[in-house]
CSV table of N, CA and C in Angstrom, one decimal:
chain,number,residue,atom,x,y,z
A,9,UNK,N,44.9,-32.1,4.6
A,9,UNK,CA,44.1,-31.9,3.5
A,9,UNK,C,42.6,-32.1,3.8
A,10,UNK,N,42.3,-33.2,4.6
A,10,UNK,CA,41.0,-33.5,5.0
A,10,UNK,C,40.4,-32.4,5.8
A,11,UNK,N,41.2,-31.8,6.7
A,11,UNK,CA,40.7,-30.7,7.5
A,11,UNK,C,40.3,-29.5,6.6
A,12,UNK,N,41.0,-29.2,5.6
A,12,UNK,CA,40.6,-28.2,4.6
A,12,UNK,C,39.3,-28.5,3.9
A,13,UNK,N,39.2,-29.8,3.5
A,13,UNK,CA,38.0,-30.2,2.8
A,13,UNK,C,36.8,-30.1,3.7
A,14,UNK,N,37.0,-30.5,4.9
A,14,UNK,CA,35.9,-30.4,5.9
A,14,UNK,C,35.5,-28.9,6.1
A,15,UNK,N,36.5,-28.0,6.3
A,15,UNK,CA,36.2,-26.6,6.5
A,15,UNK,C,35.5,-26.0,5.3
A,16,UNK,N,35.9,-26.4,4.1
A,16,UNK,CA,35.3,-25.9,2.8
A,16,UNK,C,33.9,-26.4,2.8
A,17,UNK,N,33.6,-27.7,3.1
A,17,UNK,CA,32.3,-28.3,3.1
A,17,UNK,C,31.4,-27.5,4.0
A,18,UNK,N,31.9,-27.2,5.2
A,18,UNK,CA,31.1,-26.5,6.2
A,18,UNK,C,30.8,-25.1,5.7
A,19,UNK,N,31.8,-24.5,5.2
A,19,UNK,CA,31.5,-23.1,4.6
A,19,UNK,C,30.5,-23.1,3.5
A,20,UNK,N,30.6,-24.1,2.7
A,20,UNK,CA,29.6,-24.2,1.5
A,20,UNK,C,28.2,-24.5,2.1
A,21,UNK,N,28.1,-25.3,3.1
A,21,UNK,CA,26.8,-25.6,3.7
A,21,UNK,C,26.2,-24.3,4.3
A,22,UNK,N,27.0,-23.6,5.0
A,22,UNK,CA,26.6,-22.3,5.6
A,22,UNK,C,26.2,-21.3,4.6
A,23,UNK,N,27.0,-21.2,3.5
A,23,UNK,CA,26.7,-20.3,2.4
A,23,UNK,C,25.3,-20.7,1.8
A,24,UNK,N,25.2,-22.0,1.5
A,24,UNK,CA,23.9,-22.4,0.9
A,24,UNK,C,22.7,-22.1,1.8
A,25,UNK,N,22.9,-22.3,3.1
A,25,UNK,CA,21.8,-22.1,4.0
A,25,UNK,C,21.4,-20.6,4.0
A,26,UNK,N,22.5,-19.7,4.0
A,26,UNK,CA,22.2,-18.3,4.0
A,26,UNK,C,21.5,-17.9,2.7
A,27,UNK,N,21.9,-18.4,1.6
A,27,UNK,CA,21.3,-18.1,0.3
A,27,UNK,C,19.9,-18.5,0.3
A,28,UNK,N,19.6,-19.8,0.7
A,28,UNK,CA,18.3,-20.3,0.8
A,28,UNK,C,17.4,-19.5,1.7
A,29,UNK,N,17.9,-19.1,2.8
A,29,UNK,CA,17.0,-18.3,3.8
A,29,UNK,C,16.8,-16.9,3.2
A,30,UNK,N,17.7,-16.4,2.5
A,30,UNK,CA,17.5,-15.0,1.9
A,30,UNK,C,16.4,-15.1,0.8
A,31,UNK,N,16.4,-16.3,0.1
A,31,UNK,CA,15.4,-16.4,-1.0
A,31,UNK,C,14.0,-16.7,-0.4
A,32,UNK,N,13.9,-17.2,0.8
A,32,UNK,CA,12.7,-17.6,1.5
A,32,UNK,C,11.9,-16.4,1.9
A,33,UNK,N,12.5,-15.2,1.9
A,33,UNK,CA,11.8,-14.0,2.4
A,33,UNK,C,10.6,-13.8,1.5
A,34,UNK,N,9.5,-13.4,2.1
A,34,UNK,CA,8.3,-13.3,1.3
A,34,UNK,C,8.3,-12.2,0.3
A,35,UNK,N,7.9,-12.5,-0.9
A,35,UNK,CA,7.8,-11.4,-1.9
A,35,UNK,C,6.4,-10.9,-1.9
A,36,UNK,N,6.2,-9.7,-2.4
A,36,UNK,CA,4.8,-9.2,-2.4
A,36,UNK,C,4.0,-9.9,-3.4
A,37,UNK,N,2.8,-10.3,-2.9
A,37,UNK,CA,1.8,-11.0,-3.7
A,37,UNK,C,0.6,-10.2,-3.8
A,38,UNK,N,0.2,-9.6,-5.0
A,38,UNK,CA,-1.0,-8.8,-5.1
A,38,UNK,C,-2.2,-9.6,-4.7
A,39,UNK,N,-2.3,-10.9,-5.0
A,39,UNK,CA,-3.5,-11.7,-4.7
A,39,UNK,C,-3.6,-11.8,-3.2
A,40,UNK,N,-2.5,-12.1,-2.5
A,40,UNK,CA,-2.6,-12.2,-1.0
A,40,UNK,C,-2.9,-10.8,-0.4
A,41,UNK,N,-2.3,-9.8,-0.9
A,41,UNK,CA,-2.6,-8.4,-0.4
A,41,UNK,C,-4.1,-8.2,-0.5
A,42,UNK,N,-4.7,-8.5,-1.7
A,42,UNK,CA,-6.2,-8.3,-1.9
A,42,UNK,C,-7.0,-9.1,-0.9
A,43,UNK,N,-6.6,-10.3,-0.7
A,43,UNK,CA,-7.4,-11.2,0.1
A,43,UNK,C,-7.3,-10.7,1.6
A,44,UNK,N,-6.1,-10.3,2.0
A,44,UNK,CA,-5.9,-9.8,3.4
A,44,UNK,C,-6.6,-8.5,3.6
A,45,UNK,N,-6.6,-7.7,2.6
A,45,UNK,CA,-7.4,-6.4,2.6
A,45,UNK,C,-8.9,-6.7,2.8
A,46,UNK,N,-9.4,-7.6,2.0
A,46,UNK,CA,-10.8,-7.9,2.0
A,46,UNK,C,-11.2,-8.5,3.4
A,47,UNK,N,-10.4,-9.4,3.9
A,47,UNK,CA,-10.7,-10.0,5.2
A,47,UNK,C,-10.6,-8.9,6.3
A,48,UNK,N,-9.6,-8.1,6.3
A,48,UNK,CA,-9.5,-7.0,7.3
A,48,UNK,C,-10.7,-6.1,7.2
A,49,UNK,N,-11.0,-5.6,6.1
A,49,UNK,CA,-12.2,-4.7,5.9
A,49,UNK,C,-13.5,-5.4,6.5
A,50,UNK,N,-13.7,-6.6,6.1
A,50,UNK,CA,-14.9,-7.4,6.5
A,50,UNK,C,-14.9,-7.4,8.0
A,51,UNK,N,-13.8,-7.8,8.6
A,51,UNK,CA,-13.7,-7.9,10.1
A,51,UNK,C,-13.8,-6.6,10.8
A,52,UNK,N,-13.0,-5.6,10.4
A,52,UNK,CA,-13.0,-4.3,11.1
A,52,UNK,C,-14.3,-3.5,10.9
A,53,UNK,N,-14.9,-3.6,9.7
A,53,UNK,CA,-16.2,-2.9,9.5
A,53,UNK,C,-17.4,-3.7,9.9
A,54,UNK,N,-17.2,-4.9,10.5
A,54,UNK,CA,-18.3,-5.8,10.9
A,54,UNK,C,-19.3,-6.0,9.8
A,55,UNK,N,-18.7,-6.3,8.6
A,55,UNK,CA,-19.6,-6.6,7.4
A,55,UNK,C,-20.1,-8.0,7.5
A,56,UNK,N,-21.3,-8.2,7.1
A,56,UNK,CA,-21.9,-9.5,6.9
A,56,UNK,C,-21.3,-10.0,5.6
A,57,UNK,N,-21.4,-11.3,5.3
A,57,UNK,CA,-21.0,-11.8,4.0
A,57,UNK,C,-21.7,-11.2,2.9
A,58,UNK,N,-23.0,-10.9,3.1
A,58,UNK,CA,-23.8,-10.3,2.0
A,58,UNK,C,-23.3,-8.8,1.8
A,59,UNK,N,-23.0,-8.1,2.9
A,59,UNK,CA,-22.5,-6.7,2.7
A,59,UNK,C,-21.2,-6.7,2.0
A,60,UNK,N,-20.3,-7.6,2.5
A,60,UNK,CA,-19.0,-7.7,1.9
A,60,UNK,C,-19.1,-8.1,0.4
A,61,UNK,N,-20.0,-8.9,0.1
A,61,UNK,CA,-20.1,-9.3,-1.4
A,61,UNK,C,-20.6,-8.2,-2.2
A,62,UNK,N,-21.2,-7.1,-1.6
A,62,UNK,CA,-21.6,-6.0,-2.3
A,62,UNK,C,-20.6,-4.9,-2.4
A,63,UNK,N,-19.9,-4.7,-1.3
A,63,UNK,CA,-18.9,-3.6,-1.2
A,63,UNK,C,-17.5,-4.0,-1.8
A,64,UNK,N,-17.0,-5.1,-1.5
A,64,UNK,CA,-15.7,-5.5,-1.9
A,64,UNK,C,-15.4,-5.5,-3.4
A,65,UNK,N,-16.4,-6.0,-4.2
A,65,UNK,CA,-16.2,-5.9,-5.7
A,65,UNK,C,-16.1,-4.5,-6.2
A,66,UNK,N,-16.9,-3.6,-5.6
A,66,UNK,CA,-16.9,-2.2,-6.0
A,66,UNK,C,-15.6,-1.6,-5.6
A,67,UNK,N,-15.1,-1.9,-4.4
A,67,UNK,CA,-13.8,-1.4,-4.0
A,67,UNK,C,-12.7,-1.8,-4.9
A,68,UNK,N,-12.7,-3.1,-5.3
A,68,UNK,CA,-11.7,-3.6,-6.2
A,68,UNK,C,-11.8,-2.9,-7.6
A,69,UNK,N,-13.0,-2.8,-8.0
A,69,UNK,CA,-13.2,-2.1,-9.3
A,69,UNK,C,-12.7,-0.6,-9.3
A,70,UNK,N,-13.0,0.0,-8.1
A,70,UNK,CA,-12.5,1.4,-8.0
A,70,UNK,C,-10.9,1.4,-8.0
A,71,UNK,N,-10.3,0.5,-7.3
A,71,UNK,CA,-8.8,0.5,-7.2
A,71,UNK,C,-8.3,0.2,-8.6
A,72,UNK,N,-8.9,-0.7,-9.4
A,72,UNK,CA,-8.4,-1.0,-10.7
A,72,UNK,C,-8.5,0.3,-11.6
A,73,UNK,N,-9.5,1.0,-11.5
A,73,UNK,CA,-9.6,2.3,-12.3
A,73,UNK,C,-8.6,3.3,-11.8
A,74,UNK,N,-8.4,3.4,-10.5
A,74,UNK,CA,-7.4,4.4,-10.0
A,74,UNK,C,-6.0,4.0,-10.3
A,75,UNK,N,-5.7,2.7,-10.4
A,75,UNK,CA,-4.4,2.2,-10.6
A,75,UNK,C,-3.7,2.8,-11.9
A,76,UNK,N,-4.5,2.9,-13.0
A,76,UNK,CA,-3.9,3.5,-14.2
A,76,UNK,C,-3.6,5.0,-14.0
A,77,UNK,N,-4.4,5.7,-13.3
A,77,UNK,CA,-4.2,7.1,-13.1
A,77,UNK,C,-2.9,7.3,-12.1
A,78,UNK,N,-2.8,6.4,-11.2
A,78,UNK,CA,-1.7,6.5,-10.3
A,78,UNK,C,-0.4,6.2,-11.0
A,79,UNK,N,-0.4,5.3,-12.0
A,79,UNK,CA,0.7,5.1,-12.8
A,79,UNK,C,1.1,6.3,-13.6
A,80,UNK,N,0.1,7.0,-14.1
A,80,UNK,CA,0.4,8.3,-14.8
A,80,UNK,C,1.0,9.3,-13.9
A,81,UNK,N,0.5,9.3,-12.6
A,81,UNK,CA,1.1,10.2,-11.6
A,81,UNK,C,2.6,9.9,-11.4
A,82,UNK,N,2.9,8.6,-11.3
A,82,UNK,CA,4.3,8.2,-11.0
A,82,UNK,C,5.2,8.6,-12.2
A,83,UNK,N,4.7,8.3,-13.4
A,83,UNK,CA,5.4,8.7,-14.6
A,83,UNK,C,5.7,10.2,-14.7
A,84,UNK,N,4.6,11.0,-14.4
A,84,UNK,CA,4.7,12.4,-14.4
A,84,UNK,C,5.7,12.9,-13.4
A,85,UNK,N,5.7,12.3,-12.2
A,85,UNK,CA,6.6,12.7,-11.1
A,85,UNK,C,8.0,12.5,-11.4
A,86,UNK,N,8.3,11.6,-12.3
A,86,UNK,CA,9.7,11.3,-12.7
A,86,UNK,C,10.2,12.3,-13.7
A,87,UNK,N,9.4,13.0,-14.3
A,87,UNK,CA,9.8,14.1,-15.3
A,87,UNK,C,10.4,15.2,-14.6
A,88,UNK,N,11.4,15.8,-15.2
A,88,UNK,CA,12.1,17.0,-14.7
A,88,UNK,C,11.9,18.1,-15.7
A,89,UNK,N,10.9,19.0,-15.4
A,89,UNK,CA,10.7,20.1,-16.3
A,89,UNK,C,11.9,21.0,-16.5
A,90,UNK,N,12.1,21.3,-17.8
A,90,UNK,CA,13.3,22.1,-18.2
A,90,UNK,C,13.1,23.6,-18.0
A,91,UNK,N,11.8,24.0,-18.0
A,91,UNK,CA,11.6,25.5,-17.9
A,91,UNK,C,10.2,25.7,-17.2
A,92,UNK,N,9.9,26.9,-17.0
A,92,UNK,CA,8.7,27.3,-16.2
A,92,UNK,C,7.4,26.8,-16.9
A,93,UNK,N,7.4,26.8,-18.3
A,93,UNK,CA,6.2,26.4,-19.0
A,93,UNK,C,6.0,24.9,-18.8
A,94,UNK,N,7.0,24.1,-18.9
A,94,UNK,CA,6.9,22.7,-18.6
A,94,UNK,C,6.5,22.4,-17.2
A,95,UNK,N,7.1,23.2,-16.3
A,95,UNK,CA,6.7,23.0,-14.8
A,95,UNK,C,5.3,23.3,-14.6
A,96,UNK,N,4.8,24.4,-15.2
A,96,UNK,CA,3.3,24.7,-15.1
A,96,UNK,C,2.5,23.6,-15.6
A,97,UNK,N,2.9,23.1,-16.8
A,97,UNK,CA,2.1,22.0,-17.4
A,97,UNK,C,2.1,20.7,-16.5
A,98,UNK,N,3.2,20.4,-15.9
A,98,UNK,CA,3.4,19.3,-15.0
A,98,UNK,C,2.5,19.5,-13.7
A,99,UNK,N,2.4,20.7,-13.2
A,99,UNK,CA,1.5,21.0,-12.1
A,99,UNK,C,0.1,20.8,-12.5
A,100,UNK,N,-0.3,21.3,-13.6
A,100,UNK,CA,-1.7,21.2,-14.1
A,100,UNK,C,-2.1,19.7,-14.3
A,101,UNK,N,-1.2,18.9,-14.9
A,101,UNK,CA,-1.4,17.5,-15.1
A,101,UNK,C,-1.6,16.8,-13.7
A,102,UNK,N,-0.7,17.1,-12.8
A,102,UNK,CA,-0.8,16.5,-11.5
A,102,UNK,C,-2.1,16.8,-10.8
A,103,UNK,N,-2.5,18.1,-10.9
A,103,UNK,CA,-3.8,18.5,-10.3
A,103,UNK,C,-5.0,17.8,-11.0
A,104,UNK,N,-5.0,17.7,-12.3
A,104,UNK,CA,-6.0,17.0,-13.1
A,104,UNK,C,-6.1,15.5,-12.6
A,105,UNK,N,-5.0,14.9,-12.5
A,105,UNK,CA,-5.0,13.5,-12.1
A,105,UNK,C,-5.5,13.3,-10.7
A,106,UNK,N,-5.1,14.2,-9.8
A,106,UNK,CA,-5.5,14.1,-8.4
A,106,UNK,C,-7.0,14.3,-8.3
A,107,UNK,N,-7.6,15.2,-9.1
A,107,UNK,CA,-9.0,15.5,-9.1
A,107,UNK,C,-9.7,14.3,-9.7
A,108,UNK,N,-9.2,13.7,-10.8
A,108,UNK,CA,-9.8,12.6,-11.4
A,108,UNK,C,-9.9,11.4,-10.4
A,109,UNK,N,-8.8,11.2,-9.7
A,109,UNK,CA,-8.7,10.1,-8.7
A,109,UNK,C,-9.8,10.3,-7.7
A,110,UNK,N,-10.0,11.5,-7.2
A,110,UNK,CA,-10.9,11.8,-6.1
A,110,UNK,C,-12.4,11.6,-6.7
A,111,UNK,N,-12.6,12.0,-8.0
A,111,UNK,CA,-13.9,11.8,-8.6
A,111,UNK,C,-14.3,10.3,-8.7
A,112,UNK,N,-13.3,9.5,-9.1
A,112,UNK,CA,-13.6,8.1,-9.1
A,112,UNK,C,-13.9,7.5,-7.8
A,113,UNK,N,-13.2,8.0,-6.8
A,113,UNK,CA,-13.5,7.5,-5.4
A,113,UNK,C,-14.9,8.0,-5.0
A,114,UNK,N,-15.2,9.2,-5.3
A,114,UNK,CA,-16.5,9.7,-4.9
A,114,UNK,C,-17.6,8.9,-5.6
A,115,UNK,N,-17.4,8.7,-6.9
A,115,UNK,CA,-18.4,7.9,-7.7
A,115,UNK,C,-18.6,6.5,-7.1
A,116,UNK,N,-17.6,5.8,-6.7
A,116,UNK,CA,-17.7,4.5,-6.1
A,116,UNK,C,-18.2,4.5,-4.7
A,117,UNK,N,-17.9,5.5,-3.9
A,117,UNK,CA,-18.5,5.7,-2.6
A,117,UNK,C,-20.0,5.8,-2.7
A,118,UNK,N,-20.5,6.5,-3.7
A,118,UNK,CA,-21.9,6.7,-3.9
A,118,UNK,C,-22.6,5.3,-4.3
A,119,UNK,N,-21.9,4.5,-5.1
A,119,UNK,CA,-22.4,3.2,-5.5
A,119,UNK,C,-22.4,2.3,-4.2
A,120,UNK,N,-21.4,2.4,-3.4
A,120,UNK,CA,-21.4,1.6,-2.2
A,120,UNK,C,-22.5,1.9,-1.2
A,121,UNK,N,-22.8,3.2,-1.1
A,121,UNK,CA,-23.8,3.7,-0.2
A,121,UNK,C,-25.2,3.2,-0.7
A,122,UNK,N,-25.3,3.1,-2.0
A,122,UNK,CA,-26.6,2.5,-2.5
A,122,UNK,C,-26.7,1.0,-2.2
A,123,UNK,N,-25.6,0.4,-2.1
A,123,UNK,CA,-25.6,-1.1,-1.9
A,123,UNK,C,-25.8,-1.5,-0.4
A,124,UNK,N,-25.2,-0.7,0.5
A,124,UNK,CA,-25.3,-1.0,2.0
A,124,UNK,C,-25.4,0.4,2.7
A,125,UNK,N,-25.5,0.3,4.0
A,125,UNK,CA,-25.7,1.6,4.7
A,125,UNK,C,-24.4,2.4,4.7
A,126,UNK,N,-24.6,3.7,4.8
A,126,UNK,CA,-23.5,4.7,4.8
A,126,UNK,C,-22.6,4.4,6.0
A,127,UNK,N,-23.1,4.0,7.1
A,127,UNK,CA,-22.3,3.7,8.2
A,127,UNK,C,-21.3,2.5,7.9
A,128,UNK,N,-21.8,1.5,7.2
A,128,UNK,CA,-21.0,0.4,6.9
A,128,UNK,C,-19.9,0.8,5.9
A,129,UNK,N,-20.3,1.7,4.9
A,129,UNK,CA,-19.3,2.2,3.9
A,129,UNK,C,-18.2,3.0,4.6
A,130,UNK,N,-18.7,3.9,5.5
A,130,UNK,CA,-17.7,4.7,6.3
A,130,UNK,C,-16.7,3.8,7.1
A,131,UNK,N,-17.3,2.8,7.7
A,131,UNK,CA,-16.4,1.9,8.5
A,131,UNK,C,-15.5,1.1,7.6
A,132,UNK,N,-15.9,0.8,6.4
A,132,UNK,CA,-15.1,0.1,5.4
A,132,UNK,C,-13.9,1.0,4.9
A,133,UNK,N,-14.3,2.2,4.7
A,133,UNK,CA,-13.3,3.2,4.2
A,133,UNK,C,-12.2,3.4,5.3
A,134,UNK,N,-12.7,3.5,6.6
A,134,UNK,CA,-11.7,3.7,7.7
A,134,UNK,C,-10.9,2.4,7.9
A,135,UNK,N,-11.5,1.3,7.7
A,135,UNK,CA,-10.7,0.0,7.9
A,135,UNK,C,-9.7,-0.1,6.8
A,136,UNK,N,-10.0,0.3,5.6
A,136,UNK,CA,-9.0,0.2,4.5
A,136,UNK,C,-7.9,1.1,4.7
A,137,UNK,N,-8.1,2.3,5.2
A,137,UNK,CA,-7.1,3.3,5.5
A,137,UNK,C,-6.2,2.7,6.6
A,138,UNK,N,-6.8,2.2,7.6
A,138,UNK,CA,-6.0,1.6,8.8
A,138,UNK,C,-5.2,0.4,8.3
A,139,UNK,N,-5.7,-0.4,7.4
A,139,UNK,CA,-5.0,-1.5,6.8
A,139,UNK,C,-3.7,-1.1,6.1
A,140,UNK,N,-3.9,0.0,5.3
A,140,UNK,CA,-2.7,0.5,4.5
A,140,UNK,C,-1.7,1.1,5.4
A,141,UNK,N,-2.1,1.8,6.5
A,141,UNK,CA,-1.1,2.3,7.4
A,141,UNK,C,-0.4,1.2,8.1
A,142,UNK,N,-1.1,0.1,8.5
A,142,UNK,CA,-0.4,-1.0,9.2
A,142,UNK,C,0.6,-1.7,8.3
A,143,UNK,N,0.1,-1.9,7.0
A,143,UNK,CA,1.0,-2.5,6.0
A,143,UNK,C,2.3,-1.7,5.8
A,144,UNK,N,2.2,-0.4,5.8
A,144,UNK,CA,3.4,0.5,5.6
A,144,UNK,C,4.3,0.4,6.8
A,145,UNK,N,3.7,0.4,8.0
A,145,UNK,CA,4.5,0.2,9.2
A,145,UNK,C,5.2,-1.1,9.2
A,146,UNK,N,4.5,-2.2,8.9
A,146,UNK,CA,5.1,-3.5,8.8
A,146,UNK,C,6.2,-3.6,7.8
A,147,UNK,N,6.0,-3.0,6.6
A,147,UNK,CA,7.0,-2.9,5.6
A,147,UNK,C,8.3,-2.2,6.1
A,148,UNK,N,8.1,-1.0,6.7
A,148,UNK,CA,9.2,-0.2,7.2
A,148,UNK,C,9.9,-1.0,8.3
A,149,UNK,N,9.2,-1.7,9.1
A,149,UNK,CA,9.8,-2.5,10.2
A,149,UNK,C,10.7,-3.6,9.6
A,150,UNK,N,10.2,-4.3,8.6
A,150,UNK,CA,10.9,-5.3,7.9
A,150,UNK,C,12.1,-4.8,7.2
A,151,UNK,N,12.1,-3.6,6.8
A,151,UNK,CA,13.2,-2.9,6.1
A,151,UNK,C,14.2,-2.4,7.1
A,152,UNK,N,13.9,-2.5,8.4
A,152,UNK,CA,14.8,-2.0,9.4
A,152,UNK,C,14.7,-0.5,9.6
A,153,UNK,N,13.6,0.1,9.2
A,153,UNK,CA,13.4,1.5,9.4
A,153,UNK,C,12.3,1.7,10.5
A,154,UNK,N,12.6,2.6,11.3
A,154,UNK,CA,11.6,2.9,12.4
A,154,UNK,C,10.7,4.1,11.9
A,155,UNK,N,9.4,3.8,11.7
A,155,UNK,CA,8.5,4.9,11.2
A,155,UNK,C,8.6,6.2,12.1
A,156,UNK,N,9.1,6.0,13.3
A,156,UNK,CA,9.2,7.2,14.2
A,156,UNK,C,10.3,8.1,13.8
A,157,UNK,N,11.2,7.6,13.0
A,157,UNK,CA,12.4,8.3,12.6
A,157,UNK,C,12.2,9.1,11.3
A,158,UNK,N,10.9,9.3,10.9
A,158,UNK,CA,10.6,10.1,9.7
A,158,UNK,C,11.1,11.6,9.9
A,159,UNK,N,11.7,12.1,8.9
A,159,UNK,CA,12.1,13.5,9.1
A,159,UNK,C,11.0,14.5,9.2
A,160,UNK,N,9.8,14.2,8.7
A,160,UNK,CA,8.7,15.1,8.7
A,160,UNK,C,7.8,14.9,9.9
A,161,UNK,N,8.1,13.9,10.8
A,161,UNK,CA,7.3,13.7,12.0
A,161,UNK,C,7.4,14.8,12.9
A,162,UNK,N,6.3,15.3,13.5
A,162,UNK,CA,6.3,16.4,14.4
A,162,UNK,C,6.7,15.9,15.8
A,163,UNK,N,7.4,16.7,16.5
A,163,UNK,CA,7.7,16.3,17.9
A,163,UNK,C,6.4,16.3,18.8
A,164,UNK,N,6.3,15.3,19.6
A,164,UNK,CA,5.1,15.3,20.5
A,164,UNK,C,5.4,16.2,21.7
A,165,UNK,N,4.4,16.4,22.5
A,165,UNK,CA,4.5,17.3,23.7
A,165,UNK,C,5.7,16.9,24.6
A,166,UNK,N,6.0,15.6,24.6
A,166,UNK,CA,7.0,15.1,25.5
A,166,UNK,C,8.4,15.2,24.8
A,167,UNK,N,8.4,15.8,23.6
A,167,UNK,CA,9.7,15.9,22.9
A,167,UNK,C,10.1,14.8,22.0
A,168,UNK,N,9.4,13.7,22.0
A,168,UNK,CA,9.6,12.6,21.1
A,168,UNK,C,8.8,12.7,19.9
A,169,UNK,N,9.3,12.1,18.8
A,169,UNK,CA,8.6,12.2,17.5
A,169,UNK,C,7.4,11.3,17.6
A,170,UNK,N,6.4,11.7,16.9
A,170,UNK,CA,5.1,10.9,16.8
A,170,UNK,C,5.2,9.8,15.8
């Protein structure tokens, strides 16, 4: 009987350890994401603290405005039009939202260029894009997916997917 109790105790400890380690996996934190993004942009675009203090709040404001439109896009994409008329309306709405998103981006890029040099804004835009690509690769890696296994990836000259 003691052998069985000992085995059960060990199994329970192993199970508790597994559950605890599964819960320790990092959950997405919007605040951490924002601070990591700001630090990455500042570093990659070689922004001074003064330049960063001018650009980053504008970037955050732009993202906040775009977020509600992106939510509308997601909701719209979930809809399944029943007929051609509804499908045409869905396409028009998607186009309007995409244009509105781009207009917001353009408006804020102009504000940023007024605040700091266009070269710094360009570098910040590129840095942000690079940050998002890296985050997606990291996420896919953590999920056990190889980004090279994308079905839409084009084969490279050597026959391997890019």
